[in-house]
Short mmCIF file of N, CA, C and O and ligand atoms in Angstrom, two decimals:
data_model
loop_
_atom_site.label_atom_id
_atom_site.label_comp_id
_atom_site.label_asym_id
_atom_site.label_seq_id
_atom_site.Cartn_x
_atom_site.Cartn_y
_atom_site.Cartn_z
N UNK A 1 0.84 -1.21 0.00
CA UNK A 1 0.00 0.00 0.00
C UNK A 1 0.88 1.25 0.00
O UNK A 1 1.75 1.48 0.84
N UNK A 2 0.56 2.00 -0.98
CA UNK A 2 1.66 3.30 -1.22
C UNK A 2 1.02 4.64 -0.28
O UNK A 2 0.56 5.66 -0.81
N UNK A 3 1.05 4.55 0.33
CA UNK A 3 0.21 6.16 1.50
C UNK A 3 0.44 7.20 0.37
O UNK A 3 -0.30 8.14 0.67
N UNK A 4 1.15 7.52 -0.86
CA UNK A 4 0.80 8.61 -1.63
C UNK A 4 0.67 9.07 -2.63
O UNK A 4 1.07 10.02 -3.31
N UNK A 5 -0.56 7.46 -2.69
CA UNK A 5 -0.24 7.38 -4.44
C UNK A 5 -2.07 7.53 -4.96
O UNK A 5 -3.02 6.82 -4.62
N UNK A 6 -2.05 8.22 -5.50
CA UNK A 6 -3.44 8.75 -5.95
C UNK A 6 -4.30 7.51 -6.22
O UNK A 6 -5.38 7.56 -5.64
N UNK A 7 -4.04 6.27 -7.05
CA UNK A 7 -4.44 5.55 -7.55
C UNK A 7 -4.80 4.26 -6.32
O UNK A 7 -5.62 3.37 -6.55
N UNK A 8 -4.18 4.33 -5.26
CA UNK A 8 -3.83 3.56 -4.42
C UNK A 8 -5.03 4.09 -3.40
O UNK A 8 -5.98 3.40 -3.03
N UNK A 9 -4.83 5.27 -3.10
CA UNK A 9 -6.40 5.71 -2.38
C UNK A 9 -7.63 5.71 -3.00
O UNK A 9 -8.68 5.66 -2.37
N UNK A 10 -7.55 5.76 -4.18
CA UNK A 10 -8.80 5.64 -5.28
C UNK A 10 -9.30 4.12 -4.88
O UNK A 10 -10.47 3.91 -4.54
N UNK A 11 -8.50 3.27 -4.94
CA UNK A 11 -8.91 1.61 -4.45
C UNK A 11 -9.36 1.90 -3.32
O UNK A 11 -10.58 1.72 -3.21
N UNK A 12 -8.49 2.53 -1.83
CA UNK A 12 -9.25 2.10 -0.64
C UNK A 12 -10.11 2.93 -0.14
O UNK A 12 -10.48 2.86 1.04
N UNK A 13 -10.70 4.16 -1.31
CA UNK A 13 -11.88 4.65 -1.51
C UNK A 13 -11.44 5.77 -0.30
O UNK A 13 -12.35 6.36 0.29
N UNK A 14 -10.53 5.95 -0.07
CA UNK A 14 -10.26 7.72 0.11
C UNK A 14 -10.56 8.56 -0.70
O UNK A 14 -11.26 9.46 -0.24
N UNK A 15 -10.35 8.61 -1.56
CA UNK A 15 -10.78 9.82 -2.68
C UNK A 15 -12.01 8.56 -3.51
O UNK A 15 -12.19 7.34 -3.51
N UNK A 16 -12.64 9.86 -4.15
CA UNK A 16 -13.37 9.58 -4.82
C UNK A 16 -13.76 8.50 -6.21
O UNK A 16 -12.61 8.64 -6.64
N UNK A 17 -14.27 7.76 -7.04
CA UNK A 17 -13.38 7.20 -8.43
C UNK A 17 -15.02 6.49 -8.77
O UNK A 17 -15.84 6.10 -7.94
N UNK A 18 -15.18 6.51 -10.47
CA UNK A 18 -16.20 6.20 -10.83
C UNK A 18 -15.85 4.65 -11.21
O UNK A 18 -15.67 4.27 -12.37
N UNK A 19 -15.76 3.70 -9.85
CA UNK A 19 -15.16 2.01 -10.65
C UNK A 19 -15.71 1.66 -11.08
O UNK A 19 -16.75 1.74 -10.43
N UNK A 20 -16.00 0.81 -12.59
CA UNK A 20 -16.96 0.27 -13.09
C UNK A 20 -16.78 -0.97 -13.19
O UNK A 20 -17.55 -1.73 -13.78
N UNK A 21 -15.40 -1.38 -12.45
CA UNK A 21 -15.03 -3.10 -12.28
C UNK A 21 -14.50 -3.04 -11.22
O UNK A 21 -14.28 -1.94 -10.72
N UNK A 22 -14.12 -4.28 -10.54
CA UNK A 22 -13.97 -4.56 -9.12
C UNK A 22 -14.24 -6.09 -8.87
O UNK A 22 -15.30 -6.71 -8.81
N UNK A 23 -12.76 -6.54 -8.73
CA UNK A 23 -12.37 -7.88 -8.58
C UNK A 23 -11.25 -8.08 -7.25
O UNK A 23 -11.01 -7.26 -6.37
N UNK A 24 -10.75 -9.24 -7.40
CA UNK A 24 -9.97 -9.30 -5.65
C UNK A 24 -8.69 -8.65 -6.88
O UNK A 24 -7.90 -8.60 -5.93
N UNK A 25 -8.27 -8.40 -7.47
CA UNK A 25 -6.97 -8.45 -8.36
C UNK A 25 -6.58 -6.87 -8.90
O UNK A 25 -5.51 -6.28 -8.99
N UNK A 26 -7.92 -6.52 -9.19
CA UNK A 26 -7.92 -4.75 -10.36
C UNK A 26 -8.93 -4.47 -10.18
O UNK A 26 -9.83 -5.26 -9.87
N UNK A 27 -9.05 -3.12 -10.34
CA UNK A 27 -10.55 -2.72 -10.31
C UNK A 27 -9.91 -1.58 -11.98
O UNK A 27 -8.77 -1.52 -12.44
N UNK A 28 -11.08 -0.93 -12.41
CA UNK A 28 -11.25 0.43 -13.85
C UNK A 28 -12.44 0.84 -12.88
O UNK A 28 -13.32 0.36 -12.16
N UNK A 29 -11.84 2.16 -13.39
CA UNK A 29 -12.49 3.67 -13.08
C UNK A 29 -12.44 4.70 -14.47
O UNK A 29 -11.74 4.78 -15.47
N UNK A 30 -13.18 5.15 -14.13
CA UNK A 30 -13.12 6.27 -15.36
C UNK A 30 -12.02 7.47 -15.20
O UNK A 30 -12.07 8.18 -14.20
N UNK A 31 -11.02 7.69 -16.21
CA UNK A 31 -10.32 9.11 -16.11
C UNK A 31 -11.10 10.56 -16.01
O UNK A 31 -12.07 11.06 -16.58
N UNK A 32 -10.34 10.89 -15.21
CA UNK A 32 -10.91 12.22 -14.67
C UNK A 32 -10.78 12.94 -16.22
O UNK A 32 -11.73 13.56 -16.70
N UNK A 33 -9.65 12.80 -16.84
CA UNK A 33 -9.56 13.57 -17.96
C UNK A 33 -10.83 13.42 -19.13
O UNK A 33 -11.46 14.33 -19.66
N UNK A 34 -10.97 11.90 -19.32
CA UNK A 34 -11.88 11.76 -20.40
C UNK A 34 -11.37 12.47 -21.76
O UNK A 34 -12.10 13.04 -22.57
N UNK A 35 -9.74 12.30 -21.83
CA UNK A 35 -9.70 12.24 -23.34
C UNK A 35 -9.90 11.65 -24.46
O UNK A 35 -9.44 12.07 -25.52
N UNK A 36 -10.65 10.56 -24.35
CA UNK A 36 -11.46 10.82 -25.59
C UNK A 36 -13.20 9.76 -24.55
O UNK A 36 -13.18 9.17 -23.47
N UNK A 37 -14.42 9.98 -25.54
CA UNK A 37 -15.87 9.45 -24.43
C UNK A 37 -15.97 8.27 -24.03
O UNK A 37 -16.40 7.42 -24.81
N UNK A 38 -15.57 7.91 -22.63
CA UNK A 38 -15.37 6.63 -22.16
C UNK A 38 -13.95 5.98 -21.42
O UNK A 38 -13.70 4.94 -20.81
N UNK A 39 -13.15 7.29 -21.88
CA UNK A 39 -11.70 7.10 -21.47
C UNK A 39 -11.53 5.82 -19.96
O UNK A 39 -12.25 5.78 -18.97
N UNK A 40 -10.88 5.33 -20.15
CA UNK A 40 -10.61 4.75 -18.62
C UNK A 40 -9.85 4.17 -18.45
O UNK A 40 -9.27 3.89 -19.50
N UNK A 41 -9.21 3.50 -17.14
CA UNK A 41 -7.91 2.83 -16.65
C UNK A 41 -7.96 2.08 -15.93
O UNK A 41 -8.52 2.41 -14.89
N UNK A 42 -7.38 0.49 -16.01
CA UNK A 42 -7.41 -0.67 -15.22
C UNK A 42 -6.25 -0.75 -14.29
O UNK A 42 -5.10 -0.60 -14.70
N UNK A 43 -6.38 -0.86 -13.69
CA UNK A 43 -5.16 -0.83 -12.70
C UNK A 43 -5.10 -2.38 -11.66
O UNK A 43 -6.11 -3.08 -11.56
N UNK A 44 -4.10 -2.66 -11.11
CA UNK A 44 -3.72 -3.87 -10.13
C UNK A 44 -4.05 -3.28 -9.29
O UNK A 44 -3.72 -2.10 -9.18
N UNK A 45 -4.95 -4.02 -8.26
CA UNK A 45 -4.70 -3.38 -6.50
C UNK A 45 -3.74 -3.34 -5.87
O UNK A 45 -3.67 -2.38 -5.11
N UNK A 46 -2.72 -4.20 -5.88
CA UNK A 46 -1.47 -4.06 -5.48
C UNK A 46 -0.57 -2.66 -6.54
O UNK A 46 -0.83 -2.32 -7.69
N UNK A 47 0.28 -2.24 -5.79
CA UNK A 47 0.88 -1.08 -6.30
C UNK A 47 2.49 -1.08 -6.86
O UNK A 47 3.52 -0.72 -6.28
N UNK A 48 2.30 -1.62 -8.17
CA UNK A 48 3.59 -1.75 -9.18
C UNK A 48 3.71 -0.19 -9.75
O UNK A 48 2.73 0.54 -9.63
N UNK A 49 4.93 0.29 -10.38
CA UNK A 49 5.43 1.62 -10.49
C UNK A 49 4.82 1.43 -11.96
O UNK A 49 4.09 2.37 -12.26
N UNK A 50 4.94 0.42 -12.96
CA UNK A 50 4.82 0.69 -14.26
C UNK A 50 4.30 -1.09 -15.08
O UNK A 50 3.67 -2.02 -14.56
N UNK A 51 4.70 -1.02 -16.00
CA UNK A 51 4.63 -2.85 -16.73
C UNK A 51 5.55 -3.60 -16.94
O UNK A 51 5.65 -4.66 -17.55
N UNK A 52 6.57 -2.65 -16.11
CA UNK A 52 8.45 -3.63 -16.38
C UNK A 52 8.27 -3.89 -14.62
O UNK A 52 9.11 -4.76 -14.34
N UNK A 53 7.51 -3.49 -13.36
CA UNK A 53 7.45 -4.27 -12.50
C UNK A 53 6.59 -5.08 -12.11
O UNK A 53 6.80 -5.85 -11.17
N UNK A 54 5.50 -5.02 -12.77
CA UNK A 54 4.23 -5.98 -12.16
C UNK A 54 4.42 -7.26 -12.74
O UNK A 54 4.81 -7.40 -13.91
N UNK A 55 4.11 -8.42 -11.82
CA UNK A 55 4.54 -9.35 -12.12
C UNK A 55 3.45 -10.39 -13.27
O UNK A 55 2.24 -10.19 -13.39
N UNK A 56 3.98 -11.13 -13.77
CA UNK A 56 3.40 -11.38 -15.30
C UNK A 56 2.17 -12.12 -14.91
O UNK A 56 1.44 -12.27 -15.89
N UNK A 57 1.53 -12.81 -13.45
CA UNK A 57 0.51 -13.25 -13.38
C UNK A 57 -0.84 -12.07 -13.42
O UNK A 57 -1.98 -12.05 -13.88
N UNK A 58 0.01 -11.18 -12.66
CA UNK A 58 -1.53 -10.15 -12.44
C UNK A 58 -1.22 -9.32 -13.93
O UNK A 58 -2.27 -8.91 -14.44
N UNK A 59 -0.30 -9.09 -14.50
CA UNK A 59 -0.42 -8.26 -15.29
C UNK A 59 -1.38 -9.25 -16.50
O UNK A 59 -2.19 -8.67 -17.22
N UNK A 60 -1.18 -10.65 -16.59
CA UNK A 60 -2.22 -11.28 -17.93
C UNK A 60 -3.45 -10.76 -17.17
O UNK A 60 -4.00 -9.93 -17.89
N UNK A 61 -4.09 -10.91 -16.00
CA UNK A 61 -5.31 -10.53 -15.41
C UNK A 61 -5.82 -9.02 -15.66
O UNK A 61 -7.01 -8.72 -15.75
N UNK A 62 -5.19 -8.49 -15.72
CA UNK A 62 -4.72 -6.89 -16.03
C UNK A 62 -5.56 -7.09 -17.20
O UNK A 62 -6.79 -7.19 -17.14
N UNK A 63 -4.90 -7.15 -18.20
CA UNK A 63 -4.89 -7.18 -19.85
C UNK A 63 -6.31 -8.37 -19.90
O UNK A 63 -7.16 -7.81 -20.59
N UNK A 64 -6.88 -9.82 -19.42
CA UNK A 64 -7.88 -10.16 -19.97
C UNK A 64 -8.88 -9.21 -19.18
O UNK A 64 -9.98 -9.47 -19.67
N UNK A 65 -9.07 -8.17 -18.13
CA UNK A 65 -10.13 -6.96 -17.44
C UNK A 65 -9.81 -6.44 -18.85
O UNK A 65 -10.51 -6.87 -19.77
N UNK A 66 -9.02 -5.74 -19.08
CA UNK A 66 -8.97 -4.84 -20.10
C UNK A 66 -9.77 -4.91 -21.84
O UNK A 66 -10.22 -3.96 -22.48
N UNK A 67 -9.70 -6.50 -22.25
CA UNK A 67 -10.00 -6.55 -23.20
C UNK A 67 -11.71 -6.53 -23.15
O UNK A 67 -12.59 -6.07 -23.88
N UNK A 68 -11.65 -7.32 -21.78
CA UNK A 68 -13.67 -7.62 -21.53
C UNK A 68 -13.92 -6.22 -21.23
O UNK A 68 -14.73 -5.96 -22.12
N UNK A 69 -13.80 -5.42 -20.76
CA UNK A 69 -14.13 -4.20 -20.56
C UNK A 69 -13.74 -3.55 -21.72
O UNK A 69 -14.50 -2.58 -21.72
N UNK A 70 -13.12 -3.47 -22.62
CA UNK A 70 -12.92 -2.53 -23.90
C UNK A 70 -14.29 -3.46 -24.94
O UNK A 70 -14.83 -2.83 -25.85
N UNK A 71 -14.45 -4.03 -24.83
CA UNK A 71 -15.57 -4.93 -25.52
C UNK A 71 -16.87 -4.15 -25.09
O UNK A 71 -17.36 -3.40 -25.93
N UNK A 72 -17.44 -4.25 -23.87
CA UNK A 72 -18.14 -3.63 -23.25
C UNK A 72 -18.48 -1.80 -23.42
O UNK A 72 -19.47 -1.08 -23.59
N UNK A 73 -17.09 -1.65 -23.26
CA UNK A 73 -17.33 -0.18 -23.54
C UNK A 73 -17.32 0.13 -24.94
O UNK A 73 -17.66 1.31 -25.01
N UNK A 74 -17.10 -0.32 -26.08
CA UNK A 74 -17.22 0.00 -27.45
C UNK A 74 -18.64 -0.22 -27.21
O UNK A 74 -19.40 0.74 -27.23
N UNK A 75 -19.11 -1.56 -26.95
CA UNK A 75 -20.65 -1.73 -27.06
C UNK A 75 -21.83 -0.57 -26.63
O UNK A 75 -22.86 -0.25 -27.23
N UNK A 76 -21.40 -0.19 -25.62
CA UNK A 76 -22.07 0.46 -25.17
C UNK A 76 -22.02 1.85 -25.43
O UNK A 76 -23.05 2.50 -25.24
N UNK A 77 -21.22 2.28 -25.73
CA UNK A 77 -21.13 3.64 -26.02
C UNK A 77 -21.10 3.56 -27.58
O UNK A 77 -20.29 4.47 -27.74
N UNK A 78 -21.27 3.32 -28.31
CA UNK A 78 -21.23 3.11 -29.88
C UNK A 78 -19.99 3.28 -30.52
O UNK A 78 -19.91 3.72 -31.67
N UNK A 79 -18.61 2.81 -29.51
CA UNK A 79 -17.40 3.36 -30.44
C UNK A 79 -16.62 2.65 -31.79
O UNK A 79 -16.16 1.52 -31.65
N UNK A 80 -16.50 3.24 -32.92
CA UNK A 80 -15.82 2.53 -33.86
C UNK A 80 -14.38 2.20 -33.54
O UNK A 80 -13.67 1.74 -34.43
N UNK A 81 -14.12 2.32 -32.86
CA UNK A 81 -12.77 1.67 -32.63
C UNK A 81 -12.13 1.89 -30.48
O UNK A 81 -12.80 2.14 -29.48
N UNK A 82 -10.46 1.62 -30.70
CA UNK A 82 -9.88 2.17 -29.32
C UNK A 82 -8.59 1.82 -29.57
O UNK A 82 -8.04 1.06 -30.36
N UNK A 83 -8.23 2.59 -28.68
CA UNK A 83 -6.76 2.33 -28.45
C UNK A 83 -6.64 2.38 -27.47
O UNK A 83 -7.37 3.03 -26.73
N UNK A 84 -5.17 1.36 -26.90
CA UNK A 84 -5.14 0.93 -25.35
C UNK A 84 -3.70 0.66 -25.52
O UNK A 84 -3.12 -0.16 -26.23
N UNK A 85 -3.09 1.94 -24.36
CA UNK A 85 -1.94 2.04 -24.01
C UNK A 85 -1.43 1.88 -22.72
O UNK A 85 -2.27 1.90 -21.83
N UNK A 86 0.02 1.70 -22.32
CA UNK A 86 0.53 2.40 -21.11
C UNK A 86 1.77 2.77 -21.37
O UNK A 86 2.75 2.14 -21.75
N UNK A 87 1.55 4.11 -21.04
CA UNK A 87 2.53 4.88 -20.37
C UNK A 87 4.00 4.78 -19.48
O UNK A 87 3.72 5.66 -18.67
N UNK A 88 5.31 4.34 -19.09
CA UNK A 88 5.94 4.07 -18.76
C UNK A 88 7.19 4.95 -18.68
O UNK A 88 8.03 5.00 -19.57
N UNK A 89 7.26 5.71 -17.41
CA UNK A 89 7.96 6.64 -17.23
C UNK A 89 7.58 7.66 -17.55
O UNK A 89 6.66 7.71 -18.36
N UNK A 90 8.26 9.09 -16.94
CA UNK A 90 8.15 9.99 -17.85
C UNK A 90 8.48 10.49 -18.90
O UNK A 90 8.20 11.66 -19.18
N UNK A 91 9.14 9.69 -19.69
CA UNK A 91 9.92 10.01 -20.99
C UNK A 91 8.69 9.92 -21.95
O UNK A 91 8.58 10.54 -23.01
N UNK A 92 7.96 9.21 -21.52
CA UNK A 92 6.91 8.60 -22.66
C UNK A 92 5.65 9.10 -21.44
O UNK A 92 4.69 8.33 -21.35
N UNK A 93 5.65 9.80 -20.93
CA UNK A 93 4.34 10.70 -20.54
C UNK A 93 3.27 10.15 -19.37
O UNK A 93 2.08 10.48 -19.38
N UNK A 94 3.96 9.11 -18.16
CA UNK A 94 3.97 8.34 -17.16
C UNK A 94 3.47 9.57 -16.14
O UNK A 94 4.63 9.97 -15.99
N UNK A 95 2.92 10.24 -15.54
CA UNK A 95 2.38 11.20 -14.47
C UNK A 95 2.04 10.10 -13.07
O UNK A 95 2.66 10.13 -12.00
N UNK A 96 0.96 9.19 -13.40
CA UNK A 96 0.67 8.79 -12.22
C UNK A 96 1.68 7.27 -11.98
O UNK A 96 1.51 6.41 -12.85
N UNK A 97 2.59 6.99 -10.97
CA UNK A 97 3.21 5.79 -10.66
C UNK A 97 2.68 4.83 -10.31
O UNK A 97 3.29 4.28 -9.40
N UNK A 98 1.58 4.22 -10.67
CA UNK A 98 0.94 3.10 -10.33
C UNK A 98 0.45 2.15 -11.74
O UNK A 98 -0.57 2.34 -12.41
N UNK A 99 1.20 1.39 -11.90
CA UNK A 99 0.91 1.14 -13.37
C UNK A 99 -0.68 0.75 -13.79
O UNK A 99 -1.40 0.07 -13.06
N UNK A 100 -1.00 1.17 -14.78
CA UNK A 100 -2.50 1.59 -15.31
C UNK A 100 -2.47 1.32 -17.23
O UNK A 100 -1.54 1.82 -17.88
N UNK A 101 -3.18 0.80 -17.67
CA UNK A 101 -3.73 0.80 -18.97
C UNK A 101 -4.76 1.69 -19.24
O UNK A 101 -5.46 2.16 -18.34
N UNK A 102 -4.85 1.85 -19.97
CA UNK A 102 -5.52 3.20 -20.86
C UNK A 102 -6.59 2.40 -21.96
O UNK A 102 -6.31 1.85 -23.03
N UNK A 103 -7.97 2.54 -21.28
CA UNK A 103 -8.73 2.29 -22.62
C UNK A 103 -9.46 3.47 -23.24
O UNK A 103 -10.22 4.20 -22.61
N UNK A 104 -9.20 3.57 -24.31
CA UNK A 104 -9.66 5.38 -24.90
C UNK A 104 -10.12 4.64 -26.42
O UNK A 104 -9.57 4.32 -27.48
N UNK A 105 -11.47 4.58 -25.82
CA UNK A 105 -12.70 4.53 -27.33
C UNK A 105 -12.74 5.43 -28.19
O UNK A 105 -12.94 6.57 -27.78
N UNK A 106 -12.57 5.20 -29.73
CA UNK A 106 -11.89 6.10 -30.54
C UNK A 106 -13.79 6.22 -31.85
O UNK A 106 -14.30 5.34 -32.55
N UNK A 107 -14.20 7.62 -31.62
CA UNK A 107 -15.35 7.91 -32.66
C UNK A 107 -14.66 8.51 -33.50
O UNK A 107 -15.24 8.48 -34.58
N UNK A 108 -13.77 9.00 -33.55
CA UNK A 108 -13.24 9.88 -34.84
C UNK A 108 -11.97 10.05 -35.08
O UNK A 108 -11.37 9.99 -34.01
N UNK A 109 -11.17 10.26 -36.07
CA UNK A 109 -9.93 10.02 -36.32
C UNK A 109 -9.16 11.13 -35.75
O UNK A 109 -7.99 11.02 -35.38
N UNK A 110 -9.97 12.35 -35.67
CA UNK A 110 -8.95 13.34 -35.25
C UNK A 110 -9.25 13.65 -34.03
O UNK A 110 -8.79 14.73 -33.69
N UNK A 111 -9.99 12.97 -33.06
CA UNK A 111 -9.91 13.31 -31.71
C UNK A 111 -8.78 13.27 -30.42
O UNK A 111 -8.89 13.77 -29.30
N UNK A 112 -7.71 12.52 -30.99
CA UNK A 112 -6.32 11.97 -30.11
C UNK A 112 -5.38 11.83 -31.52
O UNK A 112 -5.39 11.29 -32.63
N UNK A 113 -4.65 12.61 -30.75
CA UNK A 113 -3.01 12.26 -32.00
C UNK A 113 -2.11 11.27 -31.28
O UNK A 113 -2.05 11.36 -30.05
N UNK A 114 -1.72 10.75 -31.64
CA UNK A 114 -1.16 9.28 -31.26
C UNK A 114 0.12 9.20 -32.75
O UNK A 114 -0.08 8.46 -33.71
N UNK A 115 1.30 10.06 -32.63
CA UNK A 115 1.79 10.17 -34.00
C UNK A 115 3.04 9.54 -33.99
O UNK A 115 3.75 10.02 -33.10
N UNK A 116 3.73 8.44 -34.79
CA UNK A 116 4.20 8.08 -35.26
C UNK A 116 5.13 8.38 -36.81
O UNK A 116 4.88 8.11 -37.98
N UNK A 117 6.29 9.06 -36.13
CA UNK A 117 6.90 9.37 -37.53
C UNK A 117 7.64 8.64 -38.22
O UNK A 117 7.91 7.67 -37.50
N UNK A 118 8.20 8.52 -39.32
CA UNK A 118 9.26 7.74 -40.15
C UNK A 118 9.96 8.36 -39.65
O UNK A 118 9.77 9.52 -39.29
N UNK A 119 11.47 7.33 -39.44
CA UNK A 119 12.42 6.98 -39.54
C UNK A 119 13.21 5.81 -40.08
O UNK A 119 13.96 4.96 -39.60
N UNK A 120 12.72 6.12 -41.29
CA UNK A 120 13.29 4.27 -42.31
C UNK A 120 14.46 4.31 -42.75
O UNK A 120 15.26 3.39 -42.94
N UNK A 121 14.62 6.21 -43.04
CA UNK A 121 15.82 6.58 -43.87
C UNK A 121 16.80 6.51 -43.03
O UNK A 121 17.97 6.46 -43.43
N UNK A 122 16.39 6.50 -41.42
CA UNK A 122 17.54 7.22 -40.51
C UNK A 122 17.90 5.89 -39.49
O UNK A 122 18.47 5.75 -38.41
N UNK A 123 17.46 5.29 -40.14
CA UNK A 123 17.95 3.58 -39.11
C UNK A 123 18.18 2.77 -39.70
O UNK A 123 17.65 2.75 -40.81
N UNK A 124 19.08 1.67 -39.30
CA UNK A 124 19.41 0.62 -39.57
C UNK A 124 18.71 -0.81 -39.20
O UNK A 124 18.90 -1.34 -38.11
N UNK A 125 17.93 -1.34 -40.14
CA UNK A 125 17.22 -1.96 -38.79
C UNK A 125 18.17 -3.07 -38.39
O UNK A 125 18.17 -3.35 -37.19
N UNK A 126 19.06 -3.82 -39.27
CA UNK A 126 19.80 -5.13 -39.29
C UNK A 126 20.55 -4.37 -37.82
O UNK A 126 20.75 -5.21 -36.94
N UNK A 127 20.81 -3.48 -37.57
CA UNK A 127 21.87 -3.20 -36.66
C UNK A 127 20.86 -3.04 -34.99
O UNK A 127 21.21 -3.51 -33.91
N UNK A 128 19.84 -2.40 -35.21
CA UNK A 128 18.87 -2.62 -34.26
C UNK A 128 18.05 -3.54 -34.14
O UNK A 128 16.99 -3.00 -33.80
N UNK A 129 17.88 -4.92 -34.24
CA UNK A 129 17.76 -6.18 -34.40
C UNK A 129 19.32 -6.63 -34.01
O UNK A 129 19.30 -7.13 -32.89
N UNK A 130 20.43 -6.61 -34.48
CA UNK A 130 21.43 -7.07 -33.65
C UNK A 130 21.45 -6.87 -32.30
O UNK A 130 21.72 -7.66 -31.40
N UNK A 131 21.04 -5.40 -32.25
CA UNK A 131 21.61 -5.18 -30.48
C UNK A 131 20.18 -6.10 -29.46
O UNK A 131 20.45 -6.74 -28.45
N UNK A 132 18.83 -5.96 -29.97
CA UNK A 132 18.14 -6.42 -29.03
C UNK A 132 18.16 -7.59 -28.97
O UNK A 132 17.50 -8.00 -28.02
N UNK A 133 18.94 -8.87 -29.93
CA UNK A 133 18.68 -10.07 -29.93
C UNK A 133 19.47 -11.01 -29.24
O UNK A 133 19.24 -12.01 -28.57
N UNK A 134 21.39 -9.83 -29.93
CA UNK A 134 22.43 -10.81 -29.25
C UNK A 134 22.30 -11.05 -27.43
O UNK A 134 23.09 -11.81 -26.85
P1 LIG B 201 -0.47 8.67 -17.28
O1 LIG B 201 -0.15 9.97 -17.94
O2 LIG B 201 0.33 8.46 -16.00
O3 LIG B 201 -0.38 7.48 -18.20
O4 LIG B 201 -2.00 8.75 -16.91
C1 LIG B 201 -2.49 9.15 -15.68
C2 LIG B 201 -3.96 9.39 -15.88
O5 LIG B 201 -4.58 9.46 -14.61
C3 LIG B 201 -4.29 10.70 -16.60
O6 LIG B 201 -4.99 10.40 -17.80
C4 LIG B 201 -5.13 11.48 -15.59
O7 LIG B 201 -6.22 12.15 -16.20
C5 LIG B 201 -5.63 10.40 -14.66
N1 LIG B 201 -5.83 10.84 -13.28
C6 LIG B 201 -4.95 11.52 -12.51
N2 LIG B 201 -5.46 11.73 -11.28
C7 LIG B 201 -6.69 11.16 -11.29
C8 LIG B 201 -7.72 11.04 -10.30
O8 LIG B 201 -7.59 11.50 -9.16
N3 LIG B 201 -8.85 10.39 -10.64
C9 LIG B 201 -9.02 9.85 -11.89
N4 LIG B 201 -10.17 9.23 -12.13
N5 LIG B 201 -8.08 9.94 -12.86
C10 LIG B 201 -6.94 10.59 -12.56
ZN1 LIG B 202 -0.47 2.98 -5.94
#
């Protein structure tokens, strides 16, 4: 139990949180942000920093909440699509330390930029494939 971790009182219902699941393992709540309609985040009850520490049993439990609930919430809210991320560190835009997935139901293409640039010209891949394999 982290005494100061936002996500961690959200479980033992110190602060406030709209859960719409709740198991002995994870519970999802809705983001306060709601970037894009339906936004929300599954989280472990136990309190891992990110997805390079939680350990690989709760994290598959993690991910099958996530998919039944992204099922659910397309259904219900009429979304043509989603995307489902996490965040890891702050290099890549990590704010809250409690590792969390991101389900963000997608109605329109330009509602979330999510951008991906080329770099085909500027890498090697044979050489980056060497380093992660040897
Ligand atoms: P990160 O940037 O760490 O991947 O995402 C953290 C998310 O937590 C943000 O999308 C932010 O809106 C959400 N968040 C932060 N504090 C609270 C809170 O107190 N309640 C809820 N429901 N969401 C929060
Ligand atoms: Zn926590």
């Amino acid at each position: 139990k982290m005494s100061n971790c936002i996500f961690c009182k959200i479980i033992n219902k110190e602060i406030p949180g709209k859960i719409i699941y709740d198991d002995d393992v994870c519970i999802a709540f809705l983001d306060l942000s709601q970037a894009t309609y339906g936004h929300t985040l599954v989280i472990p009850k136990k309190h891992f920093e990110n997805i390079l520490e939680v350990d690989a049993q709760t994290l598959a439990h993690v991910m099958q909440v996530t998919q039944k609930l992204a099922k659910q919430i397309v259904e219900k809210l009429n979304a043509k699509g989603l995307n489902i991320l996490t965040n890891t560190n702050e290099v890549a835009g990590q704010t809250v330390h409690h590792f969390h997935v991101h389900i963000l139901p997608r109605y329109d293409e330009k509602e979330l930029v999510i951008e991906f640039n080329d770099h085909s010209q500027d890498v090697d891949l044979d050489e980056v494939y060497q380093k992660i394999v040897k």
